[in-house]
Amino acid sequence: MKDLQNNAIKVLNNNWKDKFSIPCEKLYPFQWFWDSGLIAIGFAHFDMPKAEKEIETLLDAQWSNGFIPHIIFHTESDSYFPGPDFHRSDLHPQSSKKYKSTGMTQPPVTGFVLQDLYRISKDKKATLKFIESVIDKVYKNHEYFYSQRDPKNEGLVYIYHNWESGTDNSPIWDDIWDTMNPPEYTFERRDTTHVDAAQRPSKREYDHYLHIIEIAKQNNYNDQKIAELSPFLVQDPLFNAVLLKSNQSLIDLYSIIGNNEDKIKQLQKWQKKGTESINSKLYDSELGVYVHYDLRNEKLLKHVSSSSFSPLFANLPSKDVANKMVDVMMEKFGNPDQYLCASFDPTSERFNPKKYWRGPVWVNLNWMLYHGLKQNGFNDLAKRMKKDTIEIIEKNGFYEYFDSRKEEHNNGKAGYGGHNFSWSAALLIDLLND
Ligand code: DGY
């Protein structure tokens, strides 16, 4: 295990670019929002200054309305499409003048990441001082979400693009692609020059992705216009669970810091409303898990994915609901011939164990589910989640995602996508030290 941990440290140090980390070479040459947060958790175990710098750089790219972009383009790189000239963040009047970025966001992990840094720190006083210097920016990011992304005032925020979900090409989105018919764009993909196309989204999927961005750009990334016009408008259980988890972390941290009663009260209000709404609107008692709600077409997208279990991470389900969720996890994802936890229902005909978010196991989701299971008292299953996560990395290396079928792992070639992938390394370090 010592070697594994040392190799993970090497991966993180190699992907460190002076003030932020890339997820991996070639495929992802910039800073990504949720990657950045999860990477900081890994650094916190052996190099706290880097963990802090990572977060500081991310927050330095925040827009004046509180928005944090999903990619910050620190450098010019032609190994990635679509780059800064396509995204054109400058169209938004409040975008950063210092950094080019995308005009979309990603699951807001920063709040809970700050609490993880505090948990891991050996010098709590110094870490608290750092947290004090950045926490208001994270609060402002939450304020952005609740004021700009919740048109019906439900305490649930929407995402307007599949890339905002983090689960980019999940089969869940197929239901939405069926409602759209975008033009066939001409563009040069770069991802498929680095990674086997069989493991990446299709050309037609990219047409959809670009089309949604075109509509947002035509409206200068104005949130109200996007809510009105975007063909993709979804309340995502993972995104909202992460936001609620981060709310709670901000409440806890502000309580330790003291003198922030107003902010704590506001966070508690968001927390109460969000928890009630996610439980009443996104929990589907028929399936026994949380699902996505398509706000544009006003319907539930009834599919079971790893995101369906993420509310456990934020301690949102009641005991009965949590029991039911775990039954579903065991029944659909927990066969002994499968590693936990496939990103999409292995019993569905849309399941594809090699293709990005259509089936493979992801370390970030496993890490969240591990904590969710443990916090809710499902200790045996939590142990299996942790063991499986360590084992797939041990057998294959620090890949971006992994085949869920155990038989595929016999030759050490069941890791897919990017190699020497930062969050796989970062969260492995955290699991090994848990
Ligand atoms: C990609 O390029 O596939 C990224 O995941 C988008 O965020």
Tab-separated table of C-alpha atoms and ligand atoms in Angstrom:
chain	number	residue	atom	x	y	z
A	1	MET	CA	0.000	0.000	0.000
A	2	LYS	CA	2.957	2.313	0.662
A	3	ASP	CA	4.001	1.984	-3.011
A	4	LEU	CA	0.489	2.664	-4.188
A	5	GLN	CA	0.333	5.801	-2.079
A	6	ASN	CA	3.740	6.955	-3.335
A	7	ASN	CA	2.642	6.432	-6.908
A	8	ALA	CA	-0.487	8.464	-6.233
A	9	ILE	CA	1.644	11.283	-4.838
A	10	LYS	CA	3.774	11.162	-8.016
A	11	VAL	CA	0.673	11.446	-10.202
A	12	LEU	CA	-0.490	14.522	-8.308
A	13	ASN	CA	2.905	16.187	-8.347
A	14	ASN	CA	3.275	15.551	-12.095
A	15	ASN	CA	-0.123	17.085	-12.817
A	16	TRP	CA	0.616	20.174	-10.710
A	17	LYS	CA	1.155	23.309	-12.841
A	18	ASP	CA	2.491	25.907	-10.371
A	19	LYS	CA	-0.863	27.131	-9.071
A	20	PHE	CA	-3.444	24.525	-10.098
A	21	SER	CA	-3.691	20.910	-11.294
A	22	ILE	CA	-4.741	19.440	-14.592
A	23	PRO	CA	-6.918	16.293	-14.433
A	24	CYS	CA	-4.421	14.561	-16.768
A	25	GLU	CA	-2.025	15.261	-19.648
A	26	LYS	CA	-3.341	15.811	-23.200
A	27	LEU	CA	-7.018	14.948	-22.681
A	28	TYR	CA	-7.677	17.658	-20.057
A	29	PRO	CA	-4.939	20.337	-20.139
A	30	PHE	CA	-6.672	23.021	-17.982
A	31	GLN	CA	-8.243	23.401	-14.528
A	32	TRP	CA	-11.666	21.788	-14.013
A	33	PHE	CA	-13.940	22.869	-11.141
A	34	TRP	CA	-14.879	19.629	-9.396
A	35	ASP	CA	-11.591	17.947	-10.277
A	36	SER	CA	-9.775	20.814	-8.632
A	37	GLY	CA	-11.710	20.492	-5.376
A	38	LEU	CA	-11.274	16.727	-5.132
A	39	ILE	CA	-7.573	16.987	-6.017
A	40	ALA	CA	-7.076	19.394	-3.095
A	41	ILE	CA	-8.290	16.634	-0.728
A	42	GLY	CA	-5.428	14.422	-1.939
A	43	PHE	CA	-2.799	17.164	-1.622
A	44	ALA	CA	-4.006	17.986	1.894
A	45	HIS	CA	-2.517	14.680	3.099
A	46	PHE	CA	1.052	15.517	2.094
A	47	ASP	CA	1.316	19.118	0.838
A	48	MET	CA	-1.220	21.518	2.383
A	49	PRO	CA	0.195	24.620	0.634
A	50	LYS	CA	-0.625	23.036	-2.742
A	51	ALA	CA	-4.109	22.079	-1.562
A	52	GLU	CA	-4.730	25.668	-0.520
A	53	LYS	CA	-3.253	27.137	-3.699
A	54	GLU	CA	-5.435	24.847	-5.811
A	55	ILE	CA	-8.583	26.222	-4.156
A	56	GLU	CA	-7.306	29.782	-4.162
A	57	THR	CA	-6.699	29.660	-7.928
A	58	LEU	CA	-10.118	28.146	-8.560
A	59	LEU	CA	-11.800	30.886	-6.554
A	60	ASP	CA	-9.682	33.560	-8.203
A	61	ALA	CA	-11.531	32.708	-11.437
A	62	GLN	CA	-14.945	33.356	-9.857
A	63	TRP	CA	-17.140	35.837	-11.721
A	64	SER	CA	-18.427	38.937	-9.962
A	65	ASN	CA	-21.924	37.387	-9.733
A	66	GLY	CA	-20.543	34.459	-7.702
A	67	PHE	CA	-20.489	31.959	-10.582
A	68	ILE	CA	-17.528	29.536	-10.796
A	69	PRO	CA	-16.812	28.127	-14.282
A	70	HIS	CA	-16.315	24.461	-15.061
A	71	ILE	CA	-13.072	24.947	-17.000
A	72	ILE	CA	-10.521	27.699	-16.462
A	73	PHE	CA	-8.292	28.011	-19.515
A	74	HIS	CA	-4.977	28.958	-17.915
A	75	THR	CA	-2.955	28.292	-21.055
A	76	GLU	CA	-3.371	28.141	-24.808
A	77	SER	CA	-3.651	24.505	-25.804
A	78	ASP	CA	-4.785	23.044	-29.090
A	79	SER	CA	-5.055	19.539	-27.635
A	80	TYR	CA	-8.586	20.284	-26.378
A	81	PHE	CA	-11.890	21.001	-28.074
A	82	PRO	CA	-13.985	23.089	-27.453
A	83	GLY	CA	-11.514	25.678	-26.168
A	84	PRO	CA	-11.812	29.297	-25.006
A	85	ASP	CA	-12.613	30.708	-28.452
A	86	PHE	CA	-15.632	28.468	-28.678
A	87	HIS	CA	-16.921	29.055	-25.143
A	88	ARG	CA	-16.406	32.871	-25.150
A	89	SER	CA	-16.966	33.569	-21.442
A	90	ASP	CA	-16.355	37.269	-22.213
A	91	LEU	CA	-19.933	37.420	-23.559
A	92	HIS	CA	-21.205	37.530	-19.969
A	93	PRO	CA	-20.881	41.055	-18.526
A	94	GLN	CA	-19.807	39.754	-15.101
A	95	SER	CA	-17.292	37.153	-16.261
A	96	SER	CA	-13.698	37.213	-15.022
A	97	LYS	CA	-11.482	39.739	-16.776
A	98	LYS	CA	-8.423	37.810	-15.664
A	99	TYR	CA	-9.202	34.279	-16.882
A	100	LYS	CA	-10.855	32.838	-19.964
A	101	SER	CA	-13.288	30.106	-19.047
A	102	THR	CA	-16.409	28.261	-20.016
A	103	GLY	CA	-19.835	29.749	-19.265
A	104	MET	CA	-21.077	26.674	-17.462
A	105	THR	CA	-20.346	25.272	-14.026
A	106	GLN	CA	-19.906	21.877	-12.301
A	107	PRO	CA	-21.025	20.193	-9.049
A	108	PRO	CA	-20.147	22.717	-6.293
A	109	VAL	CA	-17.758	20.646	-4.201
A	110	THR	CA	-15.802	23.557	-2.717
A	111	GLY	CA	-17.781	23.840	0.537
A	112	PHE	CA	-17.305	20.244	1.602
A	113	VAL	CA	-13.721	20.260	0.305
A	114	LEU	CA	-12.862	23.079	2.731
A	115	GLN	CA	-14.234	20.948	5.553
A	116	ASP	CA	-12.182	17.978	4.338
A	117	LEU	CA	-9.026	20.107	4.385
A	118	TYR	CA	-9.862	20.993	7.981
A	119	ARG	CA	-10.493	17.308	8.825
A	120	ILE	CA	-7.170	16.229	7.309
A	121	SER	CA	-5.044	19.134	8.577
A	122	LYS	CA	-2.452	18.560	11.261
A	123	ASP	CA	-2.335	22.291	11.947
A	124	LYS	CA	-6.032	23.159	12.382
A	125	LYS	CA	-5.334	26.731	13.395
A	126	ALA	CA	-3.417	27.531	10.223
A	127	THR	CA	-5.949	25.721	8.045
A	128	LEU	CA	-8.817	27.581	9.669
A	129	LYS	CA	-7.045	30.820	8.857
A	130	PHE	CA	-6.868	29.788	5.213
A	131	ILE	CA	-10.537	28.776	5.258
A	132	GLU	CA	-11.461	32.155	6.702
A	133	SER	CA	-9.706	33.850	3.789
A	134	VAL	CA	-11.781	32.058	1.123
A	135	ILE	CA	-15.057	30.891	2.660
A	136	ASP	CA	-17.075	33.998	1.734
A	137	LYS	CA	-16.358	33.337	-1.933
A	138	VAL	CA	-17.865	29.881	-1.588
A	139	TYR	CA	-20.867	31.350	0.207
A	140	LYS	CA	-21.261	33.795	-2.678
A	141	ASN	CA	-21.200	30.882	-5.095
A	142	HIS	CA	-24.106	29.256	-3.215
A	143	GLU	CA	-25.939	32.572	-3.210
A	144	TYR	CA	-25.503	32.651	-7.004
A	145	PHE	CA	-27.053	29.187	-7.326
A	146	TYR	CA	-30.086	29.929	-5.168
A	147	SER	CA	-30.746	33.352	-6.686
A	148	GLN	CA	-30.072	32.535	-10.375
A	149	ARG	CA	-30.633	28.813	-10.833
A	150	ASP	CA	-33.872	28.185	-8.962
A	151	PRO	CA	-36.602	29.900	-11.037
A	152	LYS	CA	-39.483	28.303	-9.118
A	153	ASN	CA	-37.933	28.940	-5.730
A	154	GLU	CA	-37.913	25.260	-4.752
A	155	GLY	CA	-34.509	25.087	-3.088
A	156	LEU	CA	-33.370	22.926	-6.021
A	157	VAL	CA	-31.034	24.358	-8.641
A	158	TYR	CA	-30.974	23.510	-12.333
A	159	ILE	CA	-28.153	22.637	-14.664
A	160	TYR	CA	-28.456	23.704	-18.287
A	161	HIS	CA	-25.841	21.438	-19.845
A	162	ASN	CA	-24.848	17.802	-19.447
A	163	TRP	CA	-21.253	18.956	-18.855
A	164	GLU	CA	-22.507	20.791	-15.757
A	165	SER	CA	-23.667	17.476	-14.290
A	166	GLY	CA	-20.151	16.031	-14.403
A	167	THR	CA	-21.720	12.804	-15.708
A	168	ASP	CA	-21.249	14.004	-19.277
A	169	ASN	CA	-22.721	11.321	-21.512
A	170	SER	CA	-24.934	9.462	-19.062
A	171	PRO	CA	-27.720	7.463	-20.777
A	172	ILE	CA	-30.121	9.637	-18.753
A	173	TRP	CA	-29.478	12.439	-21.247
A	174	ASP	CA	-30.596	10.233	-24.159
A	175	ASP	CA	-34.165	11.076	-23.149
A	176	ILE	CA	-33.365	14.767	-23.649
A	177	TRP	CA	-31.447	14.260	-26.912
A	178	ASP	CA	-34.622	12.568	-28.203
A	179	THR	CA	-36.459	15.889	-27.774
A	180	MET	CA	-33.810	17.854	-29.757
A	181	ASN	CA	-32.620	17.925	-33.331
A	182	PRO	CA	-29.498	20.090	-33.508
A	183	PRO	CA	-27.666	20.877	-36.762
A	184	GLU	CA	-24.673	18.706	-37.700
A	185	TYR	CA	-21.718	20.883	-36.734
A	186	THR	CA	-18.330	20.713	-38.410
A	187	PHE	CA	-15.535	20.586	-35.862
A	188	GLU	CA	-12.407	18.689	-35.026
A	189	ARG	CA	-12.607	16.532	-31.926
A	190	ARG	CA	-9.321	16.265	-29.999
A	191	ASP	CA	-10.358	13.851	-27.247
A	192	THR	CA	-10.507	10.905	-29.653
A	193	THR	CA	-6.896	11.472	-30.719
A	194	HIS	CA	-5.866	10.784	-27.100
A	195	VAL	CA	-8.383	8.097	-26.134
A	196	ASP	CA	-10.117	5.246	-28.005
A	197	ALA	CA	-13.344	6.633	-29.498
A	198	ALA	CA	-15.234	3.601	-28.140
A	199	GLN	CA	-14.637	5.059	-24.652
A	200	ARG	CA	-15.842	8.597	-25.477
A	201	PRO	CA	-19.147	10.287	-26.458
A	202	SER	CA	-20.307	10.035	-30.094
A	203	LYS	CA	-20.161	12.792	-32.755
A	204	ARG	CA	-23.942	13.182	-32.606
A	205	GLU	CA	-23.768	13.632	-28.836
A	206	TYR	CA	-21.214	16.409	-29.351
A	207	ASP	CA	-23.639	18.129	-31.784
A	208	HIS	CA	-26.124	18.297	-28.909
A	209	TYR	CA	-23.487	19.561	-26.469
A	210	LEU	CA	-22.384	22.344	-28.835
A	211	HIS	CA	-25.924	23.326	-29.741
A	212	ILE	CA	-26.861	24.022	-26.118
A	213	ILE	CA	-23.770	26.204	-25.753
A	214	GLU	CA	-24.653	28.095	-28.960
A	215	ILE	CA	-28.060	28.951	-27.511
A	216	ALA	CA	-26.486	30.110	-24.234
A	217	LYS	CA	-23.950	32.227	-26.156
A	218	GLN	CA	-26.641	33.829	-28.302
A	219	ASN	CA	-28.032	35.031	-24.963
A	220	ASN	CA	-24.673	36.075	-23.516
A	221	TYR	CA	-24.916	33.360	-20.868
A	222	ASN	CA	-27.779	35.214	-19.203
A	223	ASP	CA	-29.261	32.885	-16.561
A	224	GLN	CA	-32.870	34.026	-16.975
A	225	LYS	CA	-32.693	33.598	-20.759
A	226	ILE	CA	-31.095	30.180	-20.368
A	227	ALA	CA	-33.878	29.104	-17.985
A	228	GLU	CA	-36.376	30.267	-20.581
A	229	LEU	CA	-34.736	28.855	-23.714
A	230	SER	CA	-32.299	26.043	-23.052
A	231	PRO	CA	-33.535	22.691	-24.398
A	232	PHE	CA	-31.581	21.107	-21.538
A	233	LEU	CA	-32.817	22.185	-18.091
A	234	VAL	CA	-32.518	19.584	-15.362
A	235	GLN	CA	-32.636	19.253	-11.581
A	236	ASP	CA	-29.878	16.723	-10.983
A	237	PRO	CA	-29.781	14.710	-7.720
A	238	LEU	CA	-25.971	14.539	-7.670
A	239	PHE	CA	-25.519	18.258	-8.300
A	240	ASN	CA	-28.088	19.170	-5.659
A	241	ALA	CA	-26.781	16.635	-3.139
A	242	VAL	CA	-23.299	18.090	-3.540
A	243	LEU	CA	-24.656	21.620	-3.056
A	244	LEU	CA	-26.529	20.557	0.084
A	245	LYS	CA	-23.497	18.713	1.428
A	246	SER	CA	-21.464	21.881	0.839
A	247	ASN	CA	-24.152	24.046	2.526
A	248	GLN	CA	-23.839	21.897	5.641
A	249	SER	CA	-20.052	22.182	5.557
A	250	LEU	CA	-20.288	25.968	5.317
A	251	ILE	CA	-22.660	25.991	8.311
A	252	ASP	CA	-20.212	23.844	10.308
A	253	LEU	CA	-17.193	25.917	9.326
A	254	TYR	CA	-18.863	29.300	9.939
A	255	SER	CA	-19.880	27.992	13.376
A	256	ILE	CA	-16.256	27.185	14.187
A	257	ILE	CA	-15.097	30.567	12.863
A	258	GLY	CA	-17.843	32.440	14.760
A	259	ASN	CA	-19.507	35.826	14.182
A	260	ASN	CA	-21.355	34.764	11.037
A	261	GLU	CA	-24.916	34.313	12.318
A	262	ASP	CA	-26.611	35.877	9.285
A	263	LYS	CA	-24.852	33.640	6.827
A	264	ILE	CA	-25.521	30.559	8.956
A	265	LYS	CA	-29.218	31.430	9.118
A	266	GLN	CA	-29.409	31.862	5.351
A	267	LEU	CA	-27.571	28.596	4.747
A	268	GLN	CA	-29.962	26.807	7.119
A	269	LYS	CA	-32.929	28.156	5.173
A	270	TRP	CA	-31.491	26.905	1.870
A	271	GLN	CA	-30.662	23.625	3.544
A	272	LYS	CA	-34.150	23.059	4.932
A	273	LYS	CA	-35.943	23.914	1.724
A	274	GLY	CA	-33.512	21.999	-0.477
A	275	THR	CA	-33.698	18.884	1.681
A	276	GLU	CA	-37.502	18.892	1.675
A	277	SER	CA	-37.663	19.406	-2.083
A	278	ILE	CA	-35.069	16.841	-3.065
A	279	ASN	CA	-36.871	14.276	-0.907
A	280	SER	CA	-40.331	15.090	-2.210
A	281	LYS	CA	-39.508	15.819	-5.846
A	282	LEU	CA	-36.471	13.756	-6.819
A	283	TYR	CA	-37.030	10.617	-4.729
A	284	ASP	CA	-38.957	8.100	-6.815
A	285	SER	CA	-40.656	5.566	-4.547
A	286	GLU	CA	-41.331	3.240	-7.465
A	287	LEU	CA	-37.625	2.868	-8.287
A	288	GLY	CA	-36.527	3.320	-4.680
A	289	VAL	CA	-33.836	5.871	-5.573
A	290	TYR	CA	-33.415	9.551	-6.462
A	291	VAL	CA	-33.769	10.473	-10.133
A	292	HIS	CA	-33.355	13.524	-12.379
A	293	TYR	CA	-36.178	15.956	-13.116
A	294	ASP	CA	-36.415	17.419	-16.624
A	295	LEU	CA	-37.671	20.971	-16.016
A	296	ARG	CA	-37.985	21.766	-19.719
A	297	ASN	CA	-40.346	18.880	-20.420
A	298	GLU	CA	-41.720	18.687	-16.839
A	299	LYS	CA	-41.067	15.031	-16.158
A	300	LEU	CA	-38.940	12.669	-14.118
A	301	LEU	CA	-36.175	10.875	-16.003
A	302	LYS	CA	-36.642	7.465	-14.478
A	303	HIS	CA	-33.230	5.811	-14.606
A	304	VAL	CA	-30.986	4.408	-11.914
A	305	SER	CA	-27.384	5.653	-11.981
A	306	SER	CA	-24.624	6.133	-9.427
A	307	SER	CA	-25.951	9.712	-9.052
A	308	SER	CA	-29.190	8.161	-7.719
A	309	PHE	CA	-27.409	7.176	-4.495
A	310	SER	CA	-25.508	10.446	-3.974
A	311	PRO	CA	-28.065	11.947	-1.512
A	312	LEU	CA	-26.629	9.482	1.050
A	313	PHE	CA	-23.417	11.545	0.919
A	314	ALA	CA	-25.356	14.596	2.152
A	315	ASN	CA	-27.375	12.545	4.696
A	316	LEU	CA	-30.647	13.516	3.033
A	317	PRO	CA	-32.707	10.264	2.976
A	318	SER	CA	-34.743	9.032	5.933
A	319	LYS	CA	-33.735	5.674	7.420
A	320	ASP	CA	-36.464	3.841	5.468
A	321	VAL	CA	-35.506	5.468	2.195
A	322	ALA	CA	-31.817	4.798	2.799
A	323	ASN	CA	-32.593	1.107	3.412
A	324	LYS	CA	-34.555	0.927	0.188
A	325	MET	CA	-31.744	2.644	-1.755
A	326	VAL	CA	-29.212	0.165	-0.471
A	327	ASP	CA	-31.485	-2.729	-1.497
A	328	VAL	CA	-31.591	-1.289	-5.016
A	329	MET	CA	-27.828	-0.809	-5.056
A	330	MET	CA	-27.281	-4.440	-4.073
A	331	GLU	CA	-29.881	-5.774	-6.448
A	332	LYS	CA	-28.787	-3.873	-9.573
A	333	PHE	CA	-25.124	-2.955	-9.009
A	334	GLY	CA	-23.941	-5.359	-6.323
A	335	ASN	CA	-23.636	-8.739	-8.067
A	336	PRO	CA	-20.426	-10.461	-6.929
A	337	ASP	CA	-19.169	-10.406	-10.534
A	338	GLN	CA	-19.371	-6.568	-10.562
A	339	TYR	CA	-17.183	-3.986	-8.914
A	340	LEU	CA	-19.070	-1.269	-7.073
A	341	CYS	CA	-20.285	1.053	-8.313
A	342	ALA	CA	-21.131	1.154	-12.023
A	343	SER	CA	-22.086	4.670	-13.126
A	344	PHE	CA	-25.256	3.405	-14.790
A	345	ASP	CA	-27.694	0.570	-14.106
A	346	PRO	CA	-25.927	-2.631	-15.276
A	347	THR	CA	-29.320	-4.291	-15.852
A	348	SER	CA	-30.374	-1.613	-18.387
A	349	GLU	CA	-29.971	-2.060	-22.125
A	350	ARG	CA	-28.338	1.394	-22.220
A	351	PHE	CA	-25.488	0.164	-19.991
A	352	ASN	CA	-22.046	0.201	-21.647
A	353	PRO	CA	-19.178	-0.795	-19.313
A	354	LYS	CA	-16.464	0.894	-21.409
A	355	LYS	CA	-18.029	4.182	-22.383
A	356	TYR	CA	-17.299	7.070	-20.017
A	357	TRP	CA	-20.434	7.743	-17.913
A	358	ARG	CA	-22.585	5.026	-19.513
A	359	GLY	CA	-21.420	2.262	-17.148
A	360	PRO	CA	-17.788	2.413	-15.962
A	361	VAL	CA	-16.838	2.818	-12.291
A	362	TRP	CA	-15.577	6.293	-11.284
A	363	VAL	CA	-13.411	6.902	-8.233
A	364	ASN	CA	-15.026	10.241	-7.338
A	365	LEU	CA	-18.528	8.777	-7.143
A	366	ASN	CA	-17.235	5.737	-5.241
A	367	TRP	CA	-15.554	8.039	-2.731
A	368	MET	CA	-18.805	9.970	-2.172
A	369	LEU	CA	-20.854	6.778	-1.913
A	370	TYR	CA	-18.324	5.248	0.478
A	371	HIS	CA	-18.756	8.208	2.813
A	372	GLY	CA	-22.516	8.223	2.308
A	373	LEU	CA	-22.828	4.543	3.206
A	374	LYS	CA	-20.549	4.893	6.216
A	375	GLN	CA	-22.323	7.975	7.591
A	376	ASN	CA	-25.650	6.147	7.308
A	377	GLY	CA	-24.431	3.044	9.133
A	378	PHE	CA	-24.092	0.672	6.154
A	379	ASN	CA	-20.643	-0.377	7.270
A	380	ASP	CA	-20.243	-3.641	5.376
A	381	LEU	CA	-21.253	-2.134	2.082
A	382	ALA	CA	-19.051	0.895	2.750
A	383	LYS	CA	-16.124	-1.467	3.304
A	384	ARG	CA	-16.802	-3.190	0.011
A	385	MET	CA	-17.024	0.166	-1.785
A	386	LYS	CA	-13.619	1.127	-0.402
A	387	LYS	CA	-12.013	-2.251	-1.094
A	388	ASP	CA	-13.311	-2.321	-4.676
A	389	THR	CA	-12.036	1.204	-5.321
A	390	ILE	CA	-8.538	0.406	-4.099
A	391	GLU	CA	-8.485	-2.907	-5.979
A	392	ILE	CA	-9.386	-1.502	-9.402
A	393	ILE	CA	-6.585	1.063	-9.118
A	394	GLU	CA	-4.098	-1.519	-7.836
A	395	LYS	CA	-4.866	-3.803	-10.771
A	396	ASN	CA	-4.895	-1.235	-13.557
A	397	GLY	CA	-3.279	2.039	-12.511
A	398	PHE	CA	-4.643	5.556	-12.004
A	399	TYR	CA	-7.178	5.625	-14.820
A	400	GLU	CA	-10.060	7.993	-15.314
A	401	TYR	CA	-12.686	5.196	-15.189
A	402	PHE	CA	-12.800	1.421	-14.934
A	403	ASP	CA	-14.787	-1.510	-16.240
A	404	SER	CA	-17.330	-2.665	-13.667
A	405	ARG	CA	-17.082	-6.328	-14.779
A	406	LYS	CA	-14.545	-8.166	-12.624
A	407	GLU	CA	-13.598	-10.663	-15.338
A	408	GLU	CA	-12.247	-7.795	-17.468
A	409	HIS	CA	-9.661	-6.981	-14.798
A	410	ASN	CA	-7.592	-10.166	-15.117
A	411	ASN	CA	-5.119	-8.700	-17.608
A	412	GLY	CA	-4.742	-5.245	-16.018
A	413	LYS	CA	-6.378	-3.525	-19.005
A	414	ALA	CA	-9.703	-2.548	-17.499
A	415	GLY	CA	-8.803	1.097	-16.892
A	416	TYR	CA	-10.119	3.498	-19.547
A	417	GLY	CA	-10.044	7.153	-20.599
A	418	GLY	CA	-7.239	9.371	-19.304
A	419	HIS	CA	-4.206	7.828	-17.550
A	420	ASN	CA	-2.466	9.161	-14.430
A	421	PHE	CA	-5.725	10.857	-13.619
A	422	SER	CA	-5.522	13.271	-10.710
A	423	TRP	CA	-8.698	12.663	-8.736
A	424	SER	CA	-8.253	8.869	-8.897
A	425	ALA	CA	-4.875	9.434	-7.209
A	426	ALA	CA	-6.122	12.103	-4.795
A	427	LEU	CA	-9.115	10.181	-3.496
A	428	LEU	CA	-7.149	6.949	-3.272
A	429	ILE	CA	-4.760	8.733	-0.879
A	430	ASP	CA	-7.722	9.868	1.168
A	431	LEU	CA	-9.221	6.357	1.269
A	432	LEU	CA	-5.889	4.785	2.269
A	433	ASN	CA	-5.617	7.228	5.169
A	434	ASP	CA	-9.213	6.867	6.302
B	1	DGY	C1	-14.792	16.678	-21.649
B	1	DGY	O1	-14.132	17.350	-22.433
B	1	DGY	O2	-15.199	15.543	-21.911
B	1	DGY	C2	-15.047	17.224	-20.322
B	1	DGY	O3	-15.459	16.257	-19.430
B	1	DGY	C3	-16.030	18.337	-20.360
B	1	DGY	O4	-16.109	18.834	-19.074
